[in-house]
Short mmCIF file of C-alpha atoms in Angstrom, two decimals:
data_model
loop_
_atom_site.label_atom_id
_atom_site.label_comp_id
_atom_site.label_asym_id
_atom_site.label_seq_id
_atom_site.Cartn_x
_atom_site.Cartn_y
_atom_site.Cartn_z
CA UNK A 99 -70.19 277.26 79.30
CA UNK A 100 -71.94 279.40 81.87
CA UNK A 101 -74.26 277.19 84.37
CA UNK A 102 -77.45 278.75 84.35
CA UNK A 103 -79.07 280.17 87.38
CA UNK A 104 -82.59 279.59 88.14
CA UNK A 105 -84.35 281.94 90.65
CA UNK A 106 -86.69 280.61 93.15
CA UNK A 107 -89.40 283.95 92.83
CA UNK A 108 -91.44 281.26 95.81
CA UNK A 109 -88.65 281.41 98.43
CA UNK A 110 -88.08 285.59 97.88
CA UNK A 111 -91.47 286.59 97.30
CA UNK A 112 -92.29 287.40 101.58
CA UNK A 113 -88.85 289.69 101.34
CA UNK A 114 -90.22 291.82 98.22
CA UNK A 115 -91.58 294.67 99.69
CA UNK A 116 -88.37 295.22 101.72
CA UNK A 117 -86.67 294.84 98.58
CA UNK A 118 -88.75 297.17 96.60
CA UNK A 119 -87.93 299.82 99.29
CA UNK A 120 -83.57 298.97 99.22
CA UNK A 121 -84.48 299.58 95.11
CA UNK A 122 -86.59 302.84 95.79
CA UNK A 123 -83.45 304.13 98.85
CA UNK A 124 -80.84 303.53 95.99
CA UNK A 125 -82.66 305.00 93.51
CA UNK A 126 -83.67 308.12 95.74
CA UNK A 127 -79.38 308.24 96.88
CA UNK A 128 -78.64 308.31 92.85
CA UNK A 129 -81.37 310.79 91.45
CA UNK A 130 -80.16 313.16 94.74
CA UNK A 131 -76.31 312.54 93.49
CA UNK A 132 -77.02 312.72 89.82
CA UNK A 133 -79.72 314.73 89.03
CA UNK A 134 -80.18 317.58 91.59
CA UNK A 135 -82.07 319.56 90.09
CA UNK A 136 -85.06 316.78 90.41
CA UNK A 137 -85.29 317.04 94.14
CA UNK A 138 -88.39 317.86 93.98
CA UNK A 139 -89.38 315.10 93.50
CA UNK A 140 -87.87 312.82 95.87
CA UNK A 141 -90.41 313.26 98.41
CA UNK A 142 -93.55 311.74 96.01
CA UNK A 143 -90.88 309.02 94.86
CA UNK A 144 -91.22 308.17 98.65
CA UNK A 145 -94.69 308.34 99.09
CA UNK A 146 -95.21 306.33 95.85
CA UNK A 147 -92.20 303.22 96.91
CA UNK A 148 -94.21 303.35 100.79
CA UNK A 149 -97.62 302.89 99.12
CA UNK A 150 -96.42 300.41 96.43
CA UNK A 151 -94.50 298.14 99.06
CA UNK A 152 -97.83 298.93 101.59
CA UNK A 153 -99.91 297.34 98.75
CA UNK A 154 -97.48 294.15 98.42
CA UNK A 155 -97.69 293.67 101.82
CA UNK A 156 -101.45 293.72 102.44
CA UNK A 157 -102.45 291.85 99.40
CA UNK A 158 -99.71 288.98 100.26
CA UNK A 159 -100.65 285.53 101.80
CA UNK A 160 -98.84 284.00 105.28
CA UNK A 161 -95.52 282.77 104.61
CA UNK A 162 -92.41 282.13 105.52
CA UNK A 163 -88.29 282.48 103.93
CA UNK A 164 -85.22 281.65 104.84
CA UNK A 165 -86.20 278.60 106.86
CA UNK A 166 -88.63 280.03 108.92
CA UNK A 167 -86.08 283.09 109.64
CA UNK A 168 -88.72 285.64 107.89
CA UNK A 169 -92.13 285.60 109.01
CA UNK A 170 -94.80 287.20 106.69
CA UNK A 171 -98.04 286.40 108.73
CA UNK A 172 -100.86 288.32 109.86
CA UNK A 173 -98.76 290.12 113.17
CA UNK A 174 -96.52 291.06 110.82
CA UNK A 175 -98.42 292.65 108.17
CA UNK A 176 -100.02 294.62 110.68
CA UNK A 177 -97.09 296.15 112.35
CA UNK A 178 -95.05 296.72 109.01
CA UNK A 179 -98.66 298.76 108.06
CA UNK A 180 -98.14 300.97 110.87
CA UNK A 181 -94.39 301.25 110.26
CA UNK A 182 -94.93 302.58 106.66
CA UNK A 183 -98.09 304.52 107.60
CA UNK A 184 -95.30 306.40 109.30
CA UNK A 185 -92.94 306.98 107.08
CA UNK A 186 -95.86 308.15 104.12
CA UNK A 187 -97.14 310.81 106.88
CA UNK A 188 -93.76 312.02 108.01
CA UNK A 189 -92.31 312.29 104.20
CA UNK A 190 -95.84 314.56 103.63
CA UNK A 191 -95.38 316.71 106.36
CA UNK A 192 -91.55 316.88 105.86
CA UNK A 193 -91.32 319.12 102.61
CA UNK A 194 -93.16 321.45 104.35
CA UNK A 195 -90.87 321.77 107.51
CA UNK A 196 -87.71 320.89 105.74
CA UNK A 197 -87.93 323.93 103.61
CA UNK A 198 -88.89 326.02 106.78
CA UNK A 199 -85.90 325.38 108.73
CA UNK A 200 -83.64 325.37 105.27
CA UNK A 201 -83.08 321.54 106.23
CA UNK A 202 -81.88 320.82 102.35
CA UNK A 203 -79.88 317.40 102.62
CA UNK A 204 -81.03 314.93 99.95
CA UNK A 205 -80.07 312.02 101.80
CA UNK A 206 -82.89 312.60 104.36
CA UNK A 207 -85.97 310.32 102.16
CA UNK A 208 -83.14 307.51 101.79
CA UNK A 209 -82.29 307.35 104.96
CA UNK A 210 -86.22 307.40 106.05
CA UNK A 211 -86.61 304.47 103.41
CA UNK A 212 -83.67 302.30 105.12
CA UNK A 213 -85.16 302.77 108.39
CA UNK A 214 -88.43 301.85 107.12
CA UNK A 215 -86.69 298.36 105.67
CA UNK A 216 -85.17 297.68 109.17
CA UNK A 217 -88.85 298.14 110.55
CA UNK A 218 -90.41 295.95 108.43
CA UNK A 219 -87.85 293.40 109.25
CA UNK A 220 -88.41 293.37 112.67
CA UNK A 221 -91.90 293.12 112.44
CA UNK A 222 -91.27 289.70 110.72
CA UNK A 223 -88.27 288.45 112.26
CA UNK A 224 -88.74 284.59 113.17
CA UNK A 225 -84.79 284.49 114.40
CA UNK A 226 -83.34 286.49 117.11
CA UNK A 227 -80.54 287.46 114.01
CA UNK A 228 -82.74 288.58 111.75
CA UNK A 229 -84.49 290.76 114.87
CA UNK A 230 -81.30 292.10 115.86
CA UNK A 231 -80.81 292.77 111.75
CA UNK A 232 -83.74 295.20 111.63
CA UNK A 233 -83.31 296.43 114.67
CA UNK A 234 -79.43 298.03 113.65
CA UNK A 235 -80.95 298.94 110.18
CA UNK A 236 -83.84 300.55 111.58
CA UNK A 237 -81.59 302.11 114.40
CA UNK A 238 -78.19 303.30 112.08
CA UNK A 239 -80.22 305.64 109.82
CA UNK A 240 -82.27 307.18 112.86
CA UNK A 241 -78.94 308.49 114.71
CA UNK A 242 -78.18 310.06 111.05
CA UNK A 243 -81.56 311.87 111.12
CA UNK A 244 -81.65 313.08 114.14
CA UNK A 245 -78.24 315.24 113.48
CA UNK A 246 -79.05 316.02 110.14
CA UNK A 247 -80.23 319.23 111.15
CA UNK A 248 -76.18 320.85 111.06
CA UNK A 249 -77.37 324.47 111.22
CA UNK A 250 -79.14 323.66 114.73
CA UNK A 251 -76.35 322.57 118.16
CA UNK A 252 -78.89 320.79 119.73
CA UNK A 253 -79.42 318.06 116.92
CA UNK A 254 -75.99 317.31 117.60
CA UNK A 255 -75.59 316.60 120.90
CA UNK A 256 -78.88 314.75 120.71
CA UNK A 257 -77.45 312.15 117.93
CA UNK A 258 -74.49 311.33 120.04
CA UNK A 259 -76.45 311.06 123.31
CA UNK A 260 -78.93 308.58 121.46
CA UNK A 261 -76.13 306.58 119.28
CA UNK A 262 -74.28 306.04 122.84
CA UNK A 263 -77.53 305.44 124.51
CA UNK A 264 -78.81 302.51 121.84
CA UNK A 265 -75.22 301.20 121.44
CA UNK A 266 -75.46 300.22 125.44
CA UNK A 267 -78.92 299.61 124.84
CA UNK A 268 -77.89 296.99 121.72
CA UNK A 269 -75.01 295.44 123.92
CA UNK A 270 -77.68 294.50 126.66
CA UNK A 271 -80.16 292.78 123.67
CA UNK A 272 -77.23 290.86 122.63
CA UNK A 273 -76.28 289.31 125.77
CA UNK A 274 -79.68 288.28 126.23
CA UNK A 275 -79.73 286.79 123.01
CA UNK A 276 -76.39 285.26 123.44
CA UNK A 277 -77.37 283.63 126.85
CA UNK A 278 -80.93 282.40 125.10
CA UNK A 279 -78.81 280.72 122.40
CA UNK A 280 -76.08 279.28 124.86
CA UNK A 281 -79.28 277.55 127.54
CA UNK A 282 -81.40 276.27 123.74
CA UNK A 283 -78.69 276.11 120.82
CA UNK A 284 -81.10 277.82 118.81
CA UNK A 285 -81.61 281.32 117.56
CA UNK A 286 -85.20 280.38 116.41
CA UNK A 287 -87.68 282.44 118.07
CA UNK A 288 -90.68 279.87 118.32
CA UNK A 289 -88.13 276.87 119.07
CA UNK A 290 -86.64 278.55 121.60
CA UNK A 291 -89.94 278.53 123.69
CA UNK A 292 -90.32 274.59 122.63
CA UNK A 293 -86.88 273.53 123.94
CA UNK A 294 -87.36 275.86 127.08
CA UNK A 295 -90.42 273.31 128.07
CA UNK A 296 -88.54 270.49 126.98
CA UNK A 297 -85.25 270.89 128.72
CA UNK A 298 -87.20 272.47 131.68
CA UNK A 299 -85.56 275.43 131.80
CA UNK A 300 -88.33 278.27 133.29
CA UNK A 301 -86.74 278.72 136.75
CA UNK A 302 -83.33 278.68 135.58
CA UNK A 303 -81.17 281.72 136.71
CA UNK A 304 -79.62 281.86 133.28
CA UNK A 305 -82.63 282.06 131.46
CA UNK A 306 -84.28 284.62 134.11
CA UNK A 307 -80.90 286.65 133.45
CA UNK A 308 -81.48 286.92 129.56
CA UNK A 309 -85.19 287.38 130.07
CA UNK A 310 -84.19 290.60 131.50
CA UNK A 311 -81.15 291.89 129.20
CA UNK A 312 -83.91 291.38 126.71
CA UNK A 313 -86.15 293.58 128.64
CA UNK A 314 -84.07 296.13 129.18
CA UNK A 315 -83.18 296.13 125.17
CA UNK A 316 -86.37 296.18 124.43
CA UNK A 317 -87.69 299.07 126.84
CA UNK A 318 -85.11 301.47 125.66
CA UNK A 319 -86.21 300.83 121.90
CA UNK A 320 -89.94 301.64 123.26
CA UNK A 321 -88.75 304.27 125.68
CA UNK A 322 -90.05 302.35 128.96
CA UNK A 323 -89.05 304.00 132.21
CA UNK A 324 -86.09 303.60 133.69
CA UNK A 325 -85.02 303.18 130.03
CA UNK A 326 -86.33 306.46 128.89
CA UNK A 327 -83.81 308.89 129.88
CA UNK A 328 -82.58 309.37 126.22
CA UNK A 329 -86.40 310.29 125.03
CA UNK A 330 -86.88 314.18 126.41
CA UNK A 331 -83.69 315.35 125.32
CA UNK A 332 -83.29 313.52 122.11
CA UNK A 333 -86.87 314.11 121.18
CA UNK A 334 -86.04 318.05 121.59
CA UNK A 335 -83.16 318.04 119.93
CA UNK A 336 -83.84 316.14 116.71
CA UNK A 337 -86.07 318.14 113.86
CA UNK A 338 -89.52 317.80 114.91
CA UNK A 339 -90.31 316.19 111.66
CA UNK A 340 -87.64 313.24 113.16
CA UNK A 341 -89.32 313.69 116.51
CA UNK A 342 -92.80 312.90 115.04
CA UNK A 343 -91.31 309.94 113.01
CA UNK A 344 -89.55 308.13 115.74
CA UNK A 345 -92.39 308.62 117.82
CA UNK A 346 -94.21 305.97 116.12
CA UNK A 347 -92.20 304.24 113.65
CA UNK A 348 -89.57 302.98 115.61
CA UNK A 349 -91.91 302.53 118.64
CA UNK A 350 -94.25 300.21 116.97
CA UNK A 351 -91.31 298.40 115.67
CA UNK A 352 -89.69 298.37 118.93
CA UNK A 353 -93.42 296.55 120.16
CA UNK A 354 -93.51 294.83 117.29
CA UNK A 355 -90.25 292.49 118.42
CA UNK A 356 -91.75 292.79 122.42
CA UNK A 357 -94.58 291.08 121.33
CA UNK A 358 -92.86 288.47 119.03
CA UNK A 359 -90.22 287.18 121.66
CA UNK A 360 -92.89 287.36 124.44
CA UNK A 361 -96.30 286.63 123.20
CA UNK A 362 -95.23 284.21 120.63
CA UNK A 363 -91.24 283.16 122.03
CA UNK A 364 -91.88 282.74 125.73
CA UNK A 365 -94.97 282.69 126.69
CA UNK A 366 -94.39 280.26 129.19
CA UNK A 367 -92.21 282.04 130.90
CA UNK A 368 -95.33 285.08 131.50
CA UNK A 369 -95.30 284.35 135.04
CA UNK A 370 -91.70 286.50 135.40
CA UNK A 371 -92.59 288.96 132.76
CA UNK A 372 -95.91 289.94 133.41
CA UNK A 373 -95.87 291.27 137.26
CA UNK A 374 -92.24 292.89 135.48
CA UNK A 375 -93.76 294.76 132.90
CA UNK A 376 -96.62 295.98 135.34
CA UNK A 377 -95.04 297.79 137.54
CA UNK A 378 -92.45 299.07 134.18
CA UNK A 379 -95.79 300.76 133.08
CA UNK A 380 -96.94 301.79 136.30
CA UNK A 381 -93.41 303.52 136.64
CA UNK A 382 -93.59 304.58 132.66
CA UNK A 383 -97.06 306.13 133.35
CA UNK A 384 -95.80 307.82 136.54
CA UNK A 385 -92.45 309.04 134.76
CA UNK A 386 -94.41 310.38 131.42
CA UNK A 387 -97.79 312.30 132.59
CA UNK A 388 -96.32 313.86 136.16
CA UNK A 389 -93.25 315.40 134.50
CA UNK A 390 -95.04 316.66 131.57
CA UNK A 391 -96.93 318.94 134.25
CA UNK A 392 -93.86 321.03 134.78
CA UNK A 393 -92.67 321.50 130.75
CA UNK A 394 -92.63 324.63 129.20
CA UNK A 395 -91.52 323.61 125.64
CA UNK A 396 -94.85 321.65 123.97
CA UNK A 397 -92.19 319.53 122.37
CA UNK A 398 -90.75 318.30 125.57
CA UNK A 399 -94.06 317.75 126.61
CA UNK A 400 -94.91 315.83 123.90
CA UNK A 401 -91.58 313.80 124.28
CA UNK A 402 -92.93 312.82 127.72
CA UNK A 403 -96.10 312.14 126.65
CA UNK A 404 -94.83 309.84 124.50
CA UNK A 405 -93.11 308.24 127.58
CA UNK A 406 -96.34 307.64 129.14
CA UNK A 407 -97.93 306.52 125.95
CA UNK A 408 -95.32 303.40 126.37
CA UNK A 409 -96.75 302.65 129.15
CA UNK A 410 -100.38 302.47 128.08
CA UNK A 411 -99.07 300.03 125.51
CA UNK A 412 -97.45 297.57 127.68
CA UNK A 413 -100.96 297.25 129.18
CA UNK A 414 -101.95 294.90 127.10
CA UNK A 415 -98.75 293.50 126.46
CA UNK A 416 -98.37 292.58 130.32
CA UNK A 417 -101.44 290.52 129.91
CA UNK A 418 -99.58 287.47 127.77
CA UNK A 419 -103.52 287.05 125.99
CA UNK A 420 -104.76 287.16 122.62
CA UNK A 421 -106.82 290.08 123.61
CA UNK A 422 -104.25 292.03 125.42
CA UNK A 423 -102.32 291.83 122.65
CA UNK A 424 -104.70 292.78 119.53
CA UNK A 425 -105.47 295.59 122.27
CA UNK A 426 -102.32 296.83 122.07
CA UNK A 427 -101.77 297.01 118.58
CA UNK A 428 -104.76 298.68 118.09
CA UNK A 429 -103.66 301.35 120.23
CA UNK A 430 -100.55 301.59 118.41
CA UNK A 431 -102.74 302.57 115.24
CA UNK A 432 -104.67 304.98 116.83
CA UNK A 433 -101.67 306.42 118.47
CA UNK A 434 -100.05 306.87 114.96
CA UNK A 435 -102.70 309.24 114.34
CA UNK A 436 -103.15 311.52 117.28
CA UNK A 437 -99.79 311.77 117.69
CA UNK A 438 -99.00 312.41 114.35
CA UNK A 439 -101.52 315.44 114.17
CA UNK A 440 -100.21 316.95 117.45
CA UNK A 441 -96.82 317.20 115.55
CA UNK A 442 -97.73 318.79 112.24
CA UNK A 443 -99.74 321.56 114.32
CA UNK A 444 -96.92 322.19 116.18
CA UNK A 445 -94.46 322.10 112.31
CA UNK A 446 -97.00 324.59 111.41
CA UNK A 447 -95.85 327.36 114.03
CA UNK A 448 -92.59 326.91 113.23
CA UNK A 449 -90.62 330.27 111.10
CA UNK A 450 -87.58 330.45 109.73
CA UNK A 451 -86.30 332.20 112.49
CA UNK A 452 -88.05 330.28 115.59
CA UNK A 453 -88.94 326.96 115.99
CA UNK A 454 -92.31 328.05 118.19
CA UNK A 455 -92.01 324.94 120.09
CA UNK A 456 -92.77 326.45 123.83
CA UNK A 457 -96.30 326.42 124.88
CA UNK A 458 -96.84 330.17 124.84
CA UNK A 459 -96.46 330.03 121.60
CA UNK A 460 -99.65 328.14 121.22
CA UNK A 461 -101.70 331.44 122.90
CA UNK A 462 -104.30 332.64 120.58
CA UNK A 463 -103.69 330.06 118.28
CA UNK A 464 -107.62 330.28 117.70
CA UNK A 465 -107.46 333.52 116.58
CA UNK A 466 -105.05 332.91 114.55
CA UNK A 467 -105.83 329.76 112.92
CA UNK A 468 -109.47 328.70 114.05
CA UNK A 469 -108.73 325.13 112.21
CA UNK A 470 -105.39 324.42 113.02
CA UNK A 471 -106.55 325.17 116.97
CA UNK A 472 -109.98 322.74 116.12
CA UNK A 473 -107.58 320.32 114.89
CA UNK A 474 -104.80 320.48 117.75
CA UNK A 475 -108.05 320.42 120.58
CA UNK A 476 -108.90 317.22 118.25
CA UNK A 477 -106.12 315.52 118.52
CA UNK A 478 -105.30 317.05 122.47
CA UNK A 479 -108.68 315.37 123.71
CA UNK A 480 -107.70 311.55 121.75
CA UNK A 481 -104.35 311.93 123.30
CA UNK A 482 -105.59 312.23 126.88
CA UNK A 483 -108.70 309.72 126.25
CA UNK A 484 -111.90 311.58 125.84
CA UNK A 485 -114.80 310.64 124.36
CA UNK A 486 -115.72 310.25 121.21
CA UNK A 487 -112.00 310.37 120.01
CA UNK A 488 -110.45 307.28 119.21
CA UNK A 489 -107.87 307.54 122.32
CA UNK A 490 -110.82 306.98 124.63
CA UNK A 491 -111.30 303.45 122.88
CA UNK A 492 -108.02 302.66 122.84
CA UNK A 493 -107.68 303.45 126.23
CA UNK A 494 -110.91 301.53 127.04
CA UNK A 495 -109.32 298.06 125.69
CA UNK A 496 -106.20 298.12 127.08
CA UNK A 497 -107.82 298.60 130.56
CA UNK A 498 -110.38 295.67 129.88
CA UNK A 499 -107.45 293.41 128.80
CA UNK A 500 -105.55 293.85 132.05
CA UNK A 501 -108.14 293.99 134.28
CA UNK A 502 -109.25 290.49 132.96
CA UNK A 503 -105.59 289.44 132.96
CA UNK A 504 -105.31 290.02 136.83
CA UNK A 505 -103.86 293.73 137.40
CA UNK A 506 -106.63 295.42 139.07
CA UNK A 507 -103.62 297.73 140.61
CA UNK A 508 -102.63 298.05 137.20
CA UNK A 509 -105.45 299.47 135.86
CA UNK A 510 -106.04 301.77 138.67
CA UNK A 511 -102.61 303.42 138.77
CA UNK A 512 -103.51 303.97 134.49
CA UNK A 513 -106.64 305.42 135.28
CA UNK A 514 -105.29 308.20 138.08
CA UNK A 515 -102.53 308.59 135.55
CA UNK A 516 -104.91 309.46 132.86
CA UNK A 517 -106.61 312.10 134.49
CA UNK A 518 -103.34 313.84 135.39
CA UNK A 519 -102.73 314.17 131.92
CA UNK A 520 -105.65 315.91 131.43
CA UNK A 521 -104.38 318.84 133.21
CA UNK A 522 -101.00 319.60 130.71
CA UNK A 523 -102.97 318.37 127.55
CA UNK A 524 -106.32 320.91 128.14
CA UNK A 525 -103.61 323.61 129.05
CA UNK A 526 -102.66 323.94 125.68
CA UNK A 527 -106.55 323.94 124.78
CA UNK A 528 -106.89 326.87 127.68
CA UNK A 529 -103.96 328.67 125.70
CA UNK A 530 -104.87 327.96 122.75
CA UNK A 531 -109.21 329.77 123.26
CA UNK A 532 -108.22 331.72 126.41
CA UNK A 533 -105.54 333.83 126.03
CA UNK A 534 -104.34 336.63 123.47
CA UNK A 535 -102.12 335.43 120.75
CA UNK A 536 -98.52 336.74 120.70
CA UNK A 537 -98.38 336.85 116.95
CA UNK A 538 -100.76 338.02 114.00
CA UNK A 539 -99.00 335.80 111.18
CA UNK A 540 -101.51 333.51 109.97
CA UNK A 541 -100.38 329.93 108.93
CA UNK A 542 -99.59 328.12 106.08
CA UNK A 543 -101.11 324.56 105.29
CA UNK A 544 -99.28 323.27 102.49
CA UNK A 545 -100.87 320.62 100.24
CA UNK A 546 -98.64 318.01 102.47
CA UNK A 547 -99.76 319.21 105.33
CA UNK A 548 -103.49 319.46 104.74
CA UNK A 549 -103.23 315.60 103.73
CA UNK A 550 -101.33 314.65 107.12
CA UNK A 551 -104.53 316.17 109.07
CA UNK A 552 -107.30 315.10 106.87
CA UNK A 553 -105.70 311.61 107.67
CA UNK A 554 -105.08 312.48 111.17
CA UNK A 555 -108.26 313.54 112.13
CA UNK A 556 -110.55 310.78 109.86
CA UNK A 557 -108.33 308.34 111.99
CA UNK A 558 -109.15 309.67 115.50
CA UNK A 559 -112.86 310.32 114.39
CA UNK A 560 -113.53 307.53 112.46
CA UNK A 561 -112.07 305.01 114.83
CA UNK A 562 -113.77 306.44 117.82
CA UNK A 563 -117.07 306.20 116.06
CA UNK A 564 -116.38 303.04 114.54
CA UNK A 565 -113.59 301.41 116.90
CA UNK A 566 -114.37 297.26 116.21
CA UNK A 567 -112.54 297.79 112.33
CA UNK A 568 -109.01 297.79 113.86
CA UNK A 569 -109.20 296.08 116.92
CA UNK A 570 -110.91 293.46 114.12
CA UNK A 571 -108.42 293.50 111.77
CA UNK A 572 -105.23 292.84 114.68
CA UNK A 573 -107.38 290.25 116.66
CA UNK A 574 -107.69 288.40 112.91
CA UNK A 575 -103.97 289.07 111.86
CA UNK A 576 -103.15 287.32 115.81
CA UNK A 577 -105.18 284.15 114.65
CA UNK A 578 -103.75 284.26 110.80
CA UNK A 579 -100.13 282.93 112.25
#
């Protein structure tokens, strides 16, 4: 007689989301294997799984699985939002680009999907395991992207220099980790900071040496200088619909696990990691905006830019409060957007013989394309933090939060920073309205694309205008914990 099996739905119900999206990675694996002549629809089938698990995740309550492993509270509903926000844009703007640059591997949406699950586990791991989990299922089906491109050299070379890169990168996180569990006995995030106070641990060397293996781990997955080495070249090599995604995907996973070891892990232990993470953004700020003034290639400069972006984040992070932190995160939502419309204006110059990624091909883009140049100034001005765009709040916040934390310095070196980038951002903008375009051929917004910007630019506007909604909704999902 078989024993029946009775299935707990209580204890699975915080994991169902990432489970719809395994189901939806299979099914997009099978219908690419099986029935190839439906390919066309594999990007909507992506869309569709993102939204549906979206929708599970912001109409579920705080919980917990797996003893306390799996975290579904408020911090992590609203980092898993911005992870799948992601992966929705990128999948609209990817038919698009994908069919430019004859970029016809069906694999591509699954291996988007699986990267989304590892996100989403990050953003509510409760156990250094499960963290480090997410973090090689996020990271495993990135590499694979980033290559995917075969027809293109580059995206080869850049796949190998970031697998090698993340596998040293991984090897330092799980030191740290291994020390943390050898000074505690525990792999528990939240009782590792309990038995650190009771055993009296904060000035011991050991725990000072894993606090920075951890650091380093986590810098490289945010691209924090000196860790960002890997982020120019890989960024430039890798499709730029990759480039776009792990530009804010992976980086608000990658803060997503910085602020759940040190916010909520060791908070006690802020005295080391604050002044540390200070001068890592004043160097990350540094790094980013005063090498993208010598770039010729608008990806590369992006690529930096996102370098410096880090840096702006950890500016709230460095503050170990409530408010730096829901400061952060808001950033993080705005940056989705800018950053996201900077890269589908520059998919839209690409050809099927040129990539147009160099900033002379952005001359005359106003002659051109009047709206795709209104869009890119848009999205140009957020990025460097001018009013009314949603950058300038974001911006605004994370300055407050660290000023009241104690790094006047700080904040000064992110304001001087700031303006510099002004100068390479509004250079495009002077290309862009001052200059004779190169080419005639107008360009083509596909139905994908024209959703990507209508999102992209009701986020930049509509958060500058109205900026308390977000910062709201992350200070609440702090307190829901």
């Amino acid at each position: 007689m078989i024993p029946s099996v009775t299935v707990n739905w209580a204890a699975v119900e915080p994991i169902l989301p990432e489970l719809l999206l395994v189901g939806i990675g299979v099914l997009l694996i099978g219908l690419d294997l099986f029935a190839p002549r439906q390919r066309q629809v594999l990007p909507w089938l992506t869309v569709v799984g993102c939204l549906a698990a979206l929708a599970m995740i912001v109409g579920s309550h705080s919980s917990t699985a797996f003893g306390g492993m799996f975290l579904a509270d408020g911090f992590a509903v609203f980092f898993k939002s911005l992870c799948l926000a992601g992966v929705i844009l990128t999948t609209l703007m990817s038919e698009h680009f994908r069919r430019i640059i004859t970029m016809q591997q069906g694999e591509y949406y699954s291996l988007l999907v699986f990267s989304a699950v590892g996100m989403l586990m990050m953003a509510s791991a409760g156990d250094l395991m499960v963290l480090y989990l997410g973090l090689e299922l996020m990271a495993l089906p990135v590499y694979a992207l980033v290559g995917l491109h075969k027809k293109e050299k580059r995206t080869g070379e850049a796949a190998i220099k970031y697998f090698l890169m993340g596998g040293f990168a991984s090897a330092l996180l799980l030191f740290g980790m291994s020390l943390l569990y050898g000074l505690t006995g525990t792999t528990d995030i939240a009782r590792i900071g309990e038995l650190i106070n009771t055993l009296h641990l904060t000035d011991n060397p050991a725990l000072l040496a894993a606090l920075a293996l951890l650091l380093a781990g986590f810098c490289f997955k945010v691209a924090v200088a000196p860790f960002h080495l890997w982020t120019p070249d890989v960024y430039e090599g890798a499709p730029t619909v990759v480039t776009a995604f792990m530009s804010v995907g992976p980086k608000a996973a990658g803060f997503a696990i910085f602020g759940r070891v040190l916010f909520f892990g060791l908070p006690q232990l802020h005295d080391h990691w604050g002044p540390v993470l200070a001068v890592l953004a004043l160097l990350t700020m540094a790094v980013g905006n005063i090498t993208a003034l010598c770039q010729h290639s608008l990806k590369r400069m992006l690529a930096y830019s996102a370098i410096a972006h880090a840096g702006y984040g950890l500016l709230g992070l460095l503050a170990g409060t409530a408010e730096g932190m829901a400061a952060t995160m808001s950033y993080l939502g705005i940056y989705l957007f800018m950053n996201m419309g900077a890269f589908a204006i520059l998919m839209l110059l690409a050809t099927p013989d040129q990539p147009h990624e160099s900033l002379e091909d952005c001359k005359g883009l106003a002659a051109r394309s009047p709206l795709a140049a209104a869009l890119m100034l848009i999205f140009l001005f957020s990025l460097t933090g001018i009013p009314p765009t949603a950058g300038f709040v974001g911006k605004f916040y994370l300055l407050k939060a660290a000023l009241s934390a104690g790094y006047p310095l700080t904040v000064i070196g992110a304001v001087l920073f700031s303006a510099i980038s002004a100068y390479f951002y509004l250079r495009v903008v002077r290309l862009m309205y001052m200059t004779e375009p190169q080419e005639s051929q107008a360009l083509t917004f596909s139905p994908g694309m024209v959703a990507v910007l209508g999102i992209c630019l009701l986020g930049v506007i509509g958060l500058g205008v109205f900026p308390g909604s977000l910062l709201d909704w992350a200070t609440g999902a702090l307190s829901v914990m």
